[in-house]
Amino acid sequence: MSQSAVKASGVTDAPDAGRWKALVFIALAQLMVVLDATIVNIALPSAQQDLGISDGNRQWVVTAYALAFGGLLLFGGRIADLWGRKRTFVLGLAGFAVASALGGAATNEAMMFGSRALQGVFGALLAPAALSLLAVMFTDAKERAKAFGIYGAIAGGGGAVGLILGGFLTEYLNWRWTFFVNIPFAIVAAAGAYLVIREPKGGRNRSPLDIPGVILSTLGLVALVYGFTRAESNGWSDAVTVGMFVGSAVLLLAFVIVESRVKAPLLPLRVITERNRGGIYLSLGLAIIAMFGLFLFLTYYLQIVKGYTPVKTGFAFLPMIAGMITGSTQIGTRLMTRVAPRLLMGPGFLVAAVGMLFLTQLEVDTSYAGVLLPGMLLLGLGMGTAFMPAMSMATMGVEPRDAGVASAMVNTSQQVGGAIGTALLNTIAASATTSYIADHIGGASSRSQQQLVQLEGQVQGYTSAIWFAVGILVVAAAIALTLVNAGRPGGSAVTGSGTGDEAEDELRVPVVAH
C-alpha cells in the first residue's frame, strides 16, 4: 500500500501541527525519569544518615524503585494503549510528582522506601506513554529521525546529567532537593502535554485486559530484577538469589505460553518476534548492561580514588554527555534516513567499545585528559549514534494499538539491563579487588603502602569489570549487525519477512494499522 493510498483511505491522520511543541514536554518528562535513576545515588549517603537507614537496608532506596518500575512496565504500556497515551502520560507525571514530594518529605526509612516504590509505579505508566506518543505523532521518516535523535540523546545522557545535578543539590542544598526537583519538571510537562498533545485517533487497543499476563509478567520481572539486585549483595550462590532466578524463568515461560494462547494478550508476541525489533531489544539491553556498570565504577573511581567532590565528579562526565548529544542529534539524525539502521547501531556500539578500551587503562594516578576524556567522548559518541536508530526502530512498523507495549519493551530491556549490569559487573569488580589485595597486601609494610594497595585493588576491580563491558558491547554490535536488517526509512528494505514492497511500505508509514 503506497503512502498516498494510505492517506486517501483515511487510515492515518495528517501530522499534528503541535507535534514539535509536544516533543518539548515529552522530552522534559523523559529527562525527569532518567535523571531520577542517578540523581538519588549521589544523595544516598546523606539521606541514609539523616533517616537512620542501616547499611543492610540502604539498597532498598534503589531497589524499591527498580522493582516497581521494571515489574510494571509492560502493564504500563498496555494501560497506555487502553486508556490513551496522553491521559496515561499526564496521570504518570502527576503521580510521579506526588511520590517525589513524599520522598523529599520522608521522616523515616519506611516512608522513603514507599515513596520510591510509588515513583516506580508511576514511572512505569509515564515512560512507555512518552515513547509511544512519539511513535504515533511522528510518522515522516526525516521528522521521526530528528524527534528520536533528541529523545535518544536525553535517554542516553540524562543519567550523567543526574550526577551533576545530584552533586549540586546535595553539596549546596540538601538531599531532599534531589526529590523536590522532580515536582517543577512534572508540573510543566503535565500542563504542556495537556494543552499541546493531540493523540491521533483510532490508535487505542480496547481489548479486555489480560489479567493472567499482567500477574505473570509483573511477578516474573520483579523476581528477575530482585534476583540480580540480591546477587550483588548476597552472592550468586545464595539460596534466595537462585530461587528468584528459577522462579523468574518459570513465571516468564508461563507468561509466553499464556500470551500465545489468549485472545487479547498483554504482550502480543508479534511485537517481539519480528527480527528487527527483537534485535533492537536484545542489543539495547546488552549495551545498557555495559553502560550502567561503567557509570557506577567511574563515579567511585573519581570520588574515592581521585578524591573529586560530587560536583566535580558530575562535571567530569560532561564529555560523555556532549558525545551522546552529538552522536544522537548530529550523526544519528543526519544519517538515519540515508543508511540502514544496523550501519549506525553496529559501528556505534563498536566506537563505544573503543571508548571502554581506553578506560581499561585506568590506574591510581591516571591523567583525566590522557585517558578518561577521550574514553568518555568516544563512549558517548558511540552510544548516542546507536541509541537514536534503536529508539526509533523499536516502535517502527508496529500497529498503533501496540505502540504502548512496544515502547514498554524498550524500557524493560533498559531496566533489566541496568539491574543486570550493576549486579554482574559489581560482582566481577569485587572479586578482582579481593584477589588483588590478597596477593599484594603482604608486601606492604607501612600504613600508607597498605592504603595504596587498597586503592590499586579497587582500580584493578574496575578495569577487570570494564573489560567484560567491552566484550558485551562487541556482542551487542554483532547482534545489531546480524538481526537488524531493515533498510533505511523511506528507502529500499531488506527485511526478512514479507516481500520487499510490503517491507518498504512498513518503513515509510510506521504507524499505519495493517
Coordinates of C-alpha atoms in Angstrom, one line a residue:
M1 CA 0.0 0.0 0.0
S2 CA 1.6 3.3 -1.0
Q3 CA 1.7 6.3 1.3
S4 CA -0.6 8.3 -0.9
A5 CA -3.1 5.4 -0.9
V6 CA -2.9 5.3 2.9
K7 CA -3.7 9.0 3.2
A8 CA -6.5 8.7 0.7
S9 CA -8.1 5.9 2.6
G10 CA -8.1 7.9 5.8
V11 CA -6.3 5.4 7.8
T12 CA -3.8 7.9 9.2
D13 CA -4.2 11.5 10.3
A14 CA -2.3 14.5 8.9
P15 CA 0.7 15.2 11.1
D16 CA -0.3 17.1 14.2
A17 CA 0.7 20.8 13.9
G18 CA 1.7 20.9 17.6
R19 CA 3.9 17.8 17.5
W20 CA 7.2 19.7 17.9
K21 CA 5.8 21.6 20.9
A22 CA 4.6 18.3 22.3
L23 CA 8.2 16.9 21.9
V24 CA 9.5 19.5 24.3
F25 CA 7.2 18.3 27.1
I26 CA 7.7 14.6 26.3
A27 CA 11.4 15.1 26.3
L28 CA 11.2 17.0 29.7
A29 CA 9.3 14.1 31.2
Q30 CA 11.8 11.6 29.9
L31 CA 14.6 13.7 31.3
M32 CA 13.0 13.7 34.7
V33 CA 12.6 9.9 34.7
V34 CA 16.2 9.3 33.5
L35 CA 17.6 11.9 36.0
D36 CA 15.9 10.1 38.8
A37 CA 17.8 6.9 38.1
T38 CA 21.2 8.5 39.0
I39 CA 20.4 11.7 41.0
V40 CA 19.3 9.7 44.1
N41 CA 22.6 7.7 44.1
I42 CA 24.6 10.9 44.8
A43 CA 22.2 11.8 47.7
L44 CA 22.0 8.3 49.2
P45 CA 24.8 8.6 51.8
S46 CA 23.3 11.9 53.2
A47 CA 19.7 10.5 53.2
Q48 CA 20.9 7.3 54.9
Q49 CA 22.5 9.3 57.7
D50 CA 19.5 11.6 58.2
L51 CA 16.9 8.9 58.3
G52 CA 18.9 6.3 60.2
I53 CA 18.8 3.7 57.4
S54 CA 21.0 0.8 58.1
D55 CA 23.7 -0.4 55.7
G56 CA 21.8 -3.6 55.1
N57 CA 18.6 -1.7 54.2
R58 CA 20.0 1.2 52.2
Q59 CA 19.9 -0.7 48.9
W60 CA 16.1 -0.6 49.1
V61 CA 16.2 3.1 48.3
V62 CA 17.3 2.0 44.8
T63 CA 15.7 -1.5 44.7
A64 CA 12.2 -0.4 45.7
Y65 CA 12.1 1.9 42.6
A66 CA 13.7 -0.7 40.3
L67 CA 11.3 -3.5 41.3
A68 CA 8.2 -1.4 40.8
F69 CA 9.4 0.3 37.6
G70 CA 10.8 -2.9 36.0
G71 CA 7.9 -5.1 37.1
L72 CA 5.1 -2.9 35.9
L73 CA 6.5 -1.6 32.6
L74 CA 4.6 -4.0 30.3
F75 CA 1.4 -3.3 32.3
G76 CA 2.0 0.4 32.0
G77 CA 2.5 0.1 28.2
R78 CA -0.8 -1.8 27.9
I79 CA -2.6 0.8 30.0
A80 CA -1.4 3.5 27.7
D81 CA -2.8 1.6 24.7
L82 CA -6.1 1.0 26.5
W83 CA -6.7 4.4 28.2
G84 CA -5.0 6.6 25.7
R85 CA -1.4 7.7 25.8
K86 CA -2.0 11.4 26.6
R87 CA -4.2 10.5 29.6
T88 CA -1.7 7.9 30.9
F89 CA 1.2 10.3 30.3
V90 CA -0.4 13.1 32.4
L91 CA -1.5 10.7 35.1
G92 CA 2.0 9.3 35.3
L93 CA 3.5 12.8 35.7
A94 CA 1.0 13.8 38.4
G95 CA 1.7 10.6 40.4
F96 CA 5.4 10.9 40.0
A97 CA 5.3 14.4 41.4
V98 CA 3.3 13.3 44.4
A99 CA 5.6 10.4 45.0
S100 CA 8.7 12.7 44.8
A101 CA 7.1 15.1 47.3
L102 CA 6.7 12.2 49.7
G103 CA 10.3 11.1 49.2
G104 CA 11.6 14.6 49.8
A105 CA 9.5 14.9 53.0
A106 CA 10.4 11.4 54.3
T107 CA 10.9 11.2 58.0
N108 CA 11.8 7.5 58.3
E109 CA 13.0 4.6 56.1
A110 CA 9.5 3.2 55.6
M111 CA 8.3 6.5 54.1
M112 CA 11.4 6.7 51.9
F113 CA 11.0 3.1 50.6
G114 CA 7.3 3.6 50.0
S115 CA 7.8 6.8 48.1
R116 CA 10.5 5.2 45.9
A117 CA 8.2 2.3 45.1
L118 CA 5.4 4.7 44.2
Q119 CA 7.8 6.6 41.9
G120 CA 8.5 3.3 40.2
V121 CA 4.7 2.6 39.7
F122 CA 4.0 6.0 38.1
G123 CA 7.3 5.9 36.2
A124 CA 6.1 2.6 34.6
L125 CA 3.0 4.4 33.4
L126 CA 4.9 7.5 32.2
A127 CA 7.9 6.0 30.3
P128 CA 6.0 3.8 27.8
A129 CA 3.4 6.5 27.2
A130 CA 6.1 9.1 26.4
L131 CA 7.9 6.9 23.8
S132 CA 4.6 5.6 22.2
L133 CA 3.4 9.2 21.9
L134 CA 6.4 9.9 19.8
A135 CA 5.8 6.8 17.8
V136 CA 2.3 7.8 16.8
M137 CA 2.9 11.5 16.4
F138 CA 6.0 11.5 14.1
T139 CA 5.4 9.3 11.1
D140 CA 7.5 11.1 8.4
A141 CA 10.9 9.5 8.2
K142 CA 13.0 12.7 8.4
E143 CA 10.9 14.2 11.2
R144 CA 11.0 10.9 13.1
A145 CA 14.8 10.8 12.9
K146 CA 15.0 14.3 14.4
A147 CA 12.5 13.6 17.1
F148 CA 14.1 10.3 18.2
G149 CA 17.5 11.9 17.9
I150 CA 16.5 14.3 20.7
Y151 CA 14.8 11.6 22.7
G152 CA 17.8 9.3 22.3
A153 CA 20.2 11.9 23.5
I154 CA 18.1 12.5 26.6
A155 CA 17.7 8.8 27.3
G156 CA 21.4 8.3 27.0
G157 CA 22.8 11.4 28.5
G158 CA 20.2 12.1 31.2
G159 CA 21.8 9.7 33.7
A160 CA 25.1 11.6 33.5
V161 CA 23.2 15.0 33.9
G162 CA 21.7 13.4 37.0
L163 CA 25.1 13.0 38.5
I164 CA 25.9 16.7 38.0
L165 CA 22.5 17.9 39.3
G166 CA 22.6 15.5 42.2
G167 CA 26.1 16.7 43.2
F168 CA 25.0 20.4 43.1
L169 CA 21.8 19.8 45.1
T170 CA 23.5 17.6 47.7
E171 CA 26.5 19.8 48.2
Y172 CA 24.8 23.2 48.2
L173 CA 21.3 22.5 49.5
N174 CA 20.5 19.0 50.9
W175 CA 19.5 15.5 49.7
R176 CA 15.7 16.3 49.9
W177 CA 16.0 18.5 46.9
T178 CA 17.0 15.6 44.7
F179 CA 13.4 14.6 45.1
F180 CA 11.7 18.0 45.2
V181 CA 13.4 19.0 41.9
N182 CA 11.1 16.5 40.1
I183 CA 8.0 18.5 41.0
P184 CA 8.5 21.5 38.7
F185 CA 9.6 19.2 35.9
A186 CA 6.4 17.2 36.3
I187 CA 4.1 20.2 36.6
V188 CA 5.5 21.9 33.5
A189 CA 5.5 18.7 31.5
A190 CA 1.9 17.7 32.5
A191 CA 0.5 21.2 31.9
G192 CA 2.2 21.4 28.5
A193 CA 1.1 17.9 27.5
Y194 CA -2.5 18.6 28.5
L195 CA -2.6 21.7 26.4
V196 CA -0.5 20.7 23.4
I197 CA -0.6 17.0 22.7
R198 CA -3.3 15.7 20.3
E199 CA -3.2 12.0 20.1
P200 CA -4.0 10.5 16.7
K201 CA -7.4 8.9 16.5
G202 CA -8.0 5.2 16.1
G203 CA -4.8 4.0 17.9
R204 CA -6.3 2.6 21.1
N205 CA -6.4 -1.1 21.9
R206 CA -9.7 -1.5 23.7
S207 CA -9.4 -5.3 24.1
P208 CA -10.1 -6.6 27.7
L209 CA -7.1 -6.5 29.9
D210 CA -5.1 -9.8 30.1
I211 CA -5.1 -10.3 33.9
P212 CA -3.1 -13.6 33.9
G213 CA -0.5 -12.0 31.6
V214 CA -0.3 -8.9 33.9
I215 CA 0.3 -11.1 37.0
L216 CA 2.8 -13.5 35.4
S217 CA 4.9 -10.7 33.7
T218 CA 4.9 -8.5 36.8
L219 CA 5.9 -11.3 39.2
G220 CA 8.5 -12.7 36.6
L221 CA 10.2 -9.3 36.0
V222 CA 10.2 -8.4 39.8
A223 CA 11.8 -11.8 40.6
L224 CA 14.4 -11.3 37.8
V225 CA 15.3 -7.7 38.9
Y226 CA 15.4 -8.7 42.6
G227 CA 17.5 -11.8 41.8
F228 CA 20.2 -9.6 40.2
T229 CA 19.9 -7.0 42.9
R230 CA 20.3 -9.6 45.7
A231 CA 23.2 -11.3 43.8
E232 CA 25.1 -8.1 44.2
S233 CA 24.9 -8.0 48.0
N234 CA 24.5 -11.7 48.9
G235 CA 26.3 -13.6 46.1
W236 CA 25.2 -15.7 43.2
S237 CA 25.1 -19.0 45.2
D238 CA 22.7 -17.5 47.8
A239 CA 19.6 -19.7 48.1
V240 CA 17.2 -16.9 47.7
T241 CA 19.1 -15.5 44.7
V242 CA 19.0 -18.9 43.0
G243 CA 15.3 -19.3 43.9
M244 CA 14.5 -15.9 42.4
F245 CA 16.2 -16.8 39.1
V246 CA 14.4 -20.1 38.9
G247 CA 11.1 -18.6 39.8
S248 CA 11.6 -15.8 37.3
A249 CA 12.3 -18.4 34.5
V250 CA 9.2 -20.4 35.3
L251 CA 7.0 -17.3 35.5
L252 CA 8.2 -15.8 32.3
L253 CA 8.0 -19.1 30.4
A254 CA 4.4 -19.4 31.7
F255 CA 3.8 -15.8 30.5
V256 CA 5.0 -16.6 27.0
I257 CA 2.7 -19.7 26.9
V258 CA -0.3 -17.7 28.1
E259 CA 0.4 -14.9 25.6
S260 CA 0.5 -17.3 22.7
R261 CA -3.0 -18.6 23.6
V262 CA -5.1 -15.8 24.9
K263 CA -7.3 -13.7 22.5
A264 CA -6.1 -10.3 23.7
P265 CA -2.5 -10.7 25.1
L266 CA -0.7 -8.2 27.3
L267 CA 2.3 -8.5 25.0
P268 CA 1.4 -9.7 21.5
L269 CA 4.2 -12.0 20.5
R270 CA 4.2 -10.3 17.1
V271 CA 5.9 -7.3 18.8
I272 CA 9.0 -9.2 19.8
T273 CA 9.2 -12.0 17.3
E274 CA 9.8 -9.6 14.3
R275 CA 13.5 -9.9 13.9
N276 CA 14.3 -6.2 13.7
R277 CA 12.5 -5.3 17.0
G278 CA 13.8 -8.5 18.7
G279 CA 17.4 -7.5 17.7
I280 CA 16.8 -3.9 19.0
Y281 CA 15.6 -5.1 22.4
L282 CA 18.4 -7.6 22.8
S283 CA 21.3 -5.3 21.6
L284 CA 19.9 -2.3 23.6
G285 CA 19.6 -4.4 26.8
L286 CA 23.2 -5.6 26.4
A287 CA 24.5 -2.1 25.8
I288 CA 22.8 -0.8 28.9
I289 CA 24.4 -3.7 30.9
A290 CA 27.8 -2.3 29.9
M291 CA 26.9 1.3 30.4
F292 CA 25.2 1.2 33.8
G293 CA 28.1 -0.7 35.4
L294 CA 30.5 1.9 34.0
F295 CA 28.6 4.9 35.5
L296 CA 28.9 3.3 38.9
F297 CA 32.6 2.5 38.6
L298 CA 33.6 5.9 37.2
T299 CA 31.7 7.6 40.0
Y300 CA 33.5 5.6 42.6
Y301 CA 36.9 6.0 40.9
L302 CA 36.6 9.7 40.6
Q303 CA 35.3 10.3 44.2
I304 CA 37.2 7.6 46.2
V305 CA 40.4 7.1 44.2
K306 CA 40.9 10.6 42.7
G307 CA 39.2 12.5 45.6
Y308 CA 36.7 14.5 43.5
T309 CA 33.8 16.3 45.1
P310 CA 30.3 15.3 44.0
V311 CA 30.0 18.4 41.8
K312 CA 33.4 17.9 40.3
T313 CA 32.5 14.3 39.6
G314 CA 29.4 15.4 37.8
F315 CA 31.3 17.9 35.6
A316 CA 33.9 15.1 34.8
F317 CA 31.0 13.3 33.0
L318 CA 30.3 16.3 30.7
P319 CA 32.4 14.9 27.8
M320 CA 30.3 11.8 27.8
I321 CA 27.1 13.9 27.7
A322 CA 28.5 16.1 24.9
G323 CA 29.4 12.9 22.9
M324 CA 25.9 11.4 23.4
I325 CA 24.2 14.6 22.3
T326 CA 26.5 14.9 19.2
G327 CA 26.1 11.2 18.3
S328 CA 22.4 11.2 18.6
T329 CA 21.3 14.6 17.2
Q330 CA 24.0 15.2 14.6
I331 CA 25.4 11.8 13.4
G332 CA 22.4 9.6 14.1
T333 CA 19.7 12.0 13.0
R334 CA 21.6 13.1 9.8
L335 CA 22.3 9.5 8.7
M336 CA 19.1 7.8 9.8
T337 CA 17.3 8.5 6.6
R338 CA 20.4 7.7 4.4
V339 CA 21.7 4.4 5.7
A340 CA 20.3 1.2 7.1
P341 CA 19.8 1.4 11.0
R342 CA 22.3 -1.5 11.5
L343 CA 25.0 0.6 9.9
L344 CA 24.6 3.1 12.7
M345 CA 23.9 0.7 15.6
G346 CA 26.7 -1.8 14.9
P347 CA 29.5 0.8 14.4
G348 CA 28.1 2.9 17.2
F349 CA 28.4 0.1 19.7
L350 CA 31.9 -0.6 18.4
V351 CA 33.0 3.0 18.8
A352 CA 31.6 2.9 22.4
A353 CA 33.7 -0.3 23.0
V354 CA 36.8 1.5 21.8
G355 CA 36.0 4.2 24.4
M356 CA 35.7 1.5 27.0
L357 CA 39.1 0.1 26.0
F358 CA 40.6 3.5 26.9
L359 CA 39.1 3.1 30.4
T360 CA 40.6 -0.4 30.9
Q361 CA 43.9 1.5 31.2
L362 CA 42.9 3.3 34.5
E363 CA 45.4 3.4 37.3
V364 CA 45.5 5.2 40.6
D365 CA 47.4 8.2 39.1
T366 CA 45.8 8.1 35.6
S367 CA 45.6 11.5 33.9
Y368 CA 42.0 12.7 33.3
A369 CA 42.9 14.4 30.0
G370 CA 45.0 11.5 28.7
V371 CA 42.6 8.5 29.4
L372 CA 39.3 9.5 30.9
L373 CA 38.5 12.4 28.5
P374 CA 39.0 10.5 25.2
G375 CA 37.4 7.3 26.6
M376 CA 34.2 9.1 27.7
L377 CA 34.0 11.1 24.5
L378 CA 34.2 8.0 22.3
L379 CA 31.8 6.2 24.6
G380 CA 29.2 9.0 24.4
L381 CA 29.6 9.4 20.6
G382 CA 29.1 5.7 20.0
M383 CA 26.2 5.2 22.4
G384 CA 24.4 8.3 21.1
T385 CA 24.8 7.2 17.5
A386 CA 23.5 3.7 18.3
F387 CA 20.7 4.8 20.7
M388 CA 19.0 7.1 18.2
P389 CA 18.1 4.5 15.5
A390 CA 17.4 1.9 18.2
M391 CA 14.8 4.1 19.9
S392 CA 13.2 4.8 16.5
M393 CA 13.3 1.3 15.2
A394 CA 11.9 -0.3 18.4
T395 CA 8.5 1.2 17.6
M396 CA 8.7 1.3 13.8
G397 CA 6.2 -0.9 12.0
V398 CA 4.0 -1.6 15.0
E399 CA 0.3 -1.2 14.7
P400 CA -1.0 1.9 16.6
R401 CA -2.8 -0.4 19.2
D402 CA 0.6 -2.0 20.0
A403 CA 2.7 1.2 20.3
G404 CA 2.5 1.4 24.1
V405 CA 3.5 -2.2 24.8
A406 CA 6.3 -2.0 22.1
S407 CA 7.6 1.2 23.9
A408 CA 7.4 -0.6 27.2
M409 CA 9.6 -3.4 25.8
V410 CA 12.3 -0.7 25.1
N411 CA 12.1 0.5 28.7
T412 CA 12.0 -3.1 30.0
S413 CA 15.2 -4.1 28.2
Q414 CA 16.9 -1.0 29.6
Q415 CA 15.6 -1.5 33.2
V416 CA 16.5 -5.2 33.3
G417 CA 19.8 -4.4 31.5
G418 CA 20.6 -1.8 34.2
A419 CA 19.9 -4.3 37.0
I420 CA 22.0 -7.0 35.4
G421 CA 24.8 -4.6 34.6
T422 CA 25.0 -3.2 38.2
A423 CA 25.0 -6.7 39.8
L424 CA 27.1 -8.6 37.3
L425 CA 29.9 -6.1 36.8
N426 CA 29.9 -5.2 40.5
T427 CA 30.4 -8.9 41.4
I428 CA 33.3 -9.2 38.9
A429 CA 34.9 -6.0 40.2
A430 CA 34.6 -7.1 43.9
S431 CA 36.1 -10.5 43.1
A432 CA 39.1 -8.9 41.2
T433 CA 39.7 -6.4 44.0
T434 CA 39.7 -9.1 46.7
S435 CA 42.1 -11.2 44.7
Y436 CA 44.5 -8.3 44.0
I437 CA 44.6 -7.2 47.7
A438 CA 45.1 -10.7 48.9
D439 CA 48.1 -11.1 46.6
H440 CA 49.8 -7.8 47.3
I441 CA 48.9 -6.7 50.9
G442 CA 51.7 -8.9 52.3
G443 CA 54.4 -6.8 50.7
A444 CA 53.1 -3.5 52.1
S445 CA 54.9 -2.8 55.4
S446 CA 53.6 0.7 56.2
R447 CA 50.0 2.0 56.6
S448 CA 50.4 4.3 53.6
Q449 CA 51.6 1.4 51.4
Q450 CA 48.6 -0.7 52.6
Q451 CA 46.2 2.1 51.7
L452 CA 47.9 2.3 48.3
V453 CA 47.4 -1.4 47.8
Q454 CA 43.7 -1.0 48.7
L455 CA 43.2 1.7 46.1
E456 CA 45.1 -0.3 43.5
G457 CA 42.9 -3.2 44.3
Q458 CA 39.8 -1.1 43.7
V459 CA 41.1 0.2 40.4
Q460 CA 42.0 -3.4 39.4
G461 CA 38.4 -4.4 40.1
Y462 CA 37.0 -1.6 38.0
T463 CA 39.3 -2.3 35.0
S464 CA 38.5 -6.1 35.2
A465 CA 34.8 -5.3 35.0
I466 CA 35.3 -2.8 32.2
W467 CA 37.0 -5.5 30.1
F468 CA 33.8 -7.5 30.4
A469 CA 31.8 -4.5 29.4
V470 CA 33.9 -4.1 26.3
G471 CA 33.1 -7.7 25.3
I472 CA 29.4 -7.1 26.0
L473 CA 29.4 -4.1 23.7
V474 CA 31.1 -6.1 20.9
V475 CA 28.3 -8.8 21.3
A476 CA 25.7 -6.0 21.1
A477 CA 27.2 -4.7 17.9
A478 CA 27.3 -8.3 16.4
I479 CA 23.6 -8.8 17.3
A480 CA 22.6 -5.4 15.8
L481 CA 24.5 -6.1 12.5
T482 CA 23.1 -9.6 12.3
L483 CA 19.5 -9.3 13.3
V484 CA 18.5 -5.8 12.4
N485 CA 18.2 -6.0 8.6
A486 CA 15.6 -3.3 7.8
G487 CA 16.5 -0.9 5.1
R488 CA 16.8 2.9 5.6
P489 CA 13.4 4.6 6.3
G490 CA 11.9 5.7 3.0
G491 CA 14.4 3.6 1.0
S492 CA 14.7 0.1 -0.2
A493 CA 14.2 -2.5 2.5
V494 CA 15.8 -5.9 3.1
T495 CA 13.6 -7.2 5.9
G496 CA 13.3 -10.9 6.5
S497 CA 9.6 -11.2 6.3
G498 CA 7.2 -10.4 3.5
T499 CA 8.0 -9.0 0.1
G500 CA 10.3 -6.1 -0.4
D501 CA 7.4 -3.8 -1.3
E502 CA 5.5 -4.7 1.9
A503 CA 8.5 -4.1 4.0
E504 CA 9.2 -0.7 2.3
D505 CA 5.7 0.5 3.0
E506 CA 6.0 -0.6 6.6
L507 CA 9.1 1.6 7.0
R508 CA 7.6 4.6 5.2
V509 CA 4.4 4.6 7.2
P510 CA 5.4 3.2 10.6
V511 CA 2.1 3.5 12.5
V512 CA -0.5 2.5 9.9
A513 CA -2.7 -0.3 11.0
H514 CA -2.3 -3.3 8.8

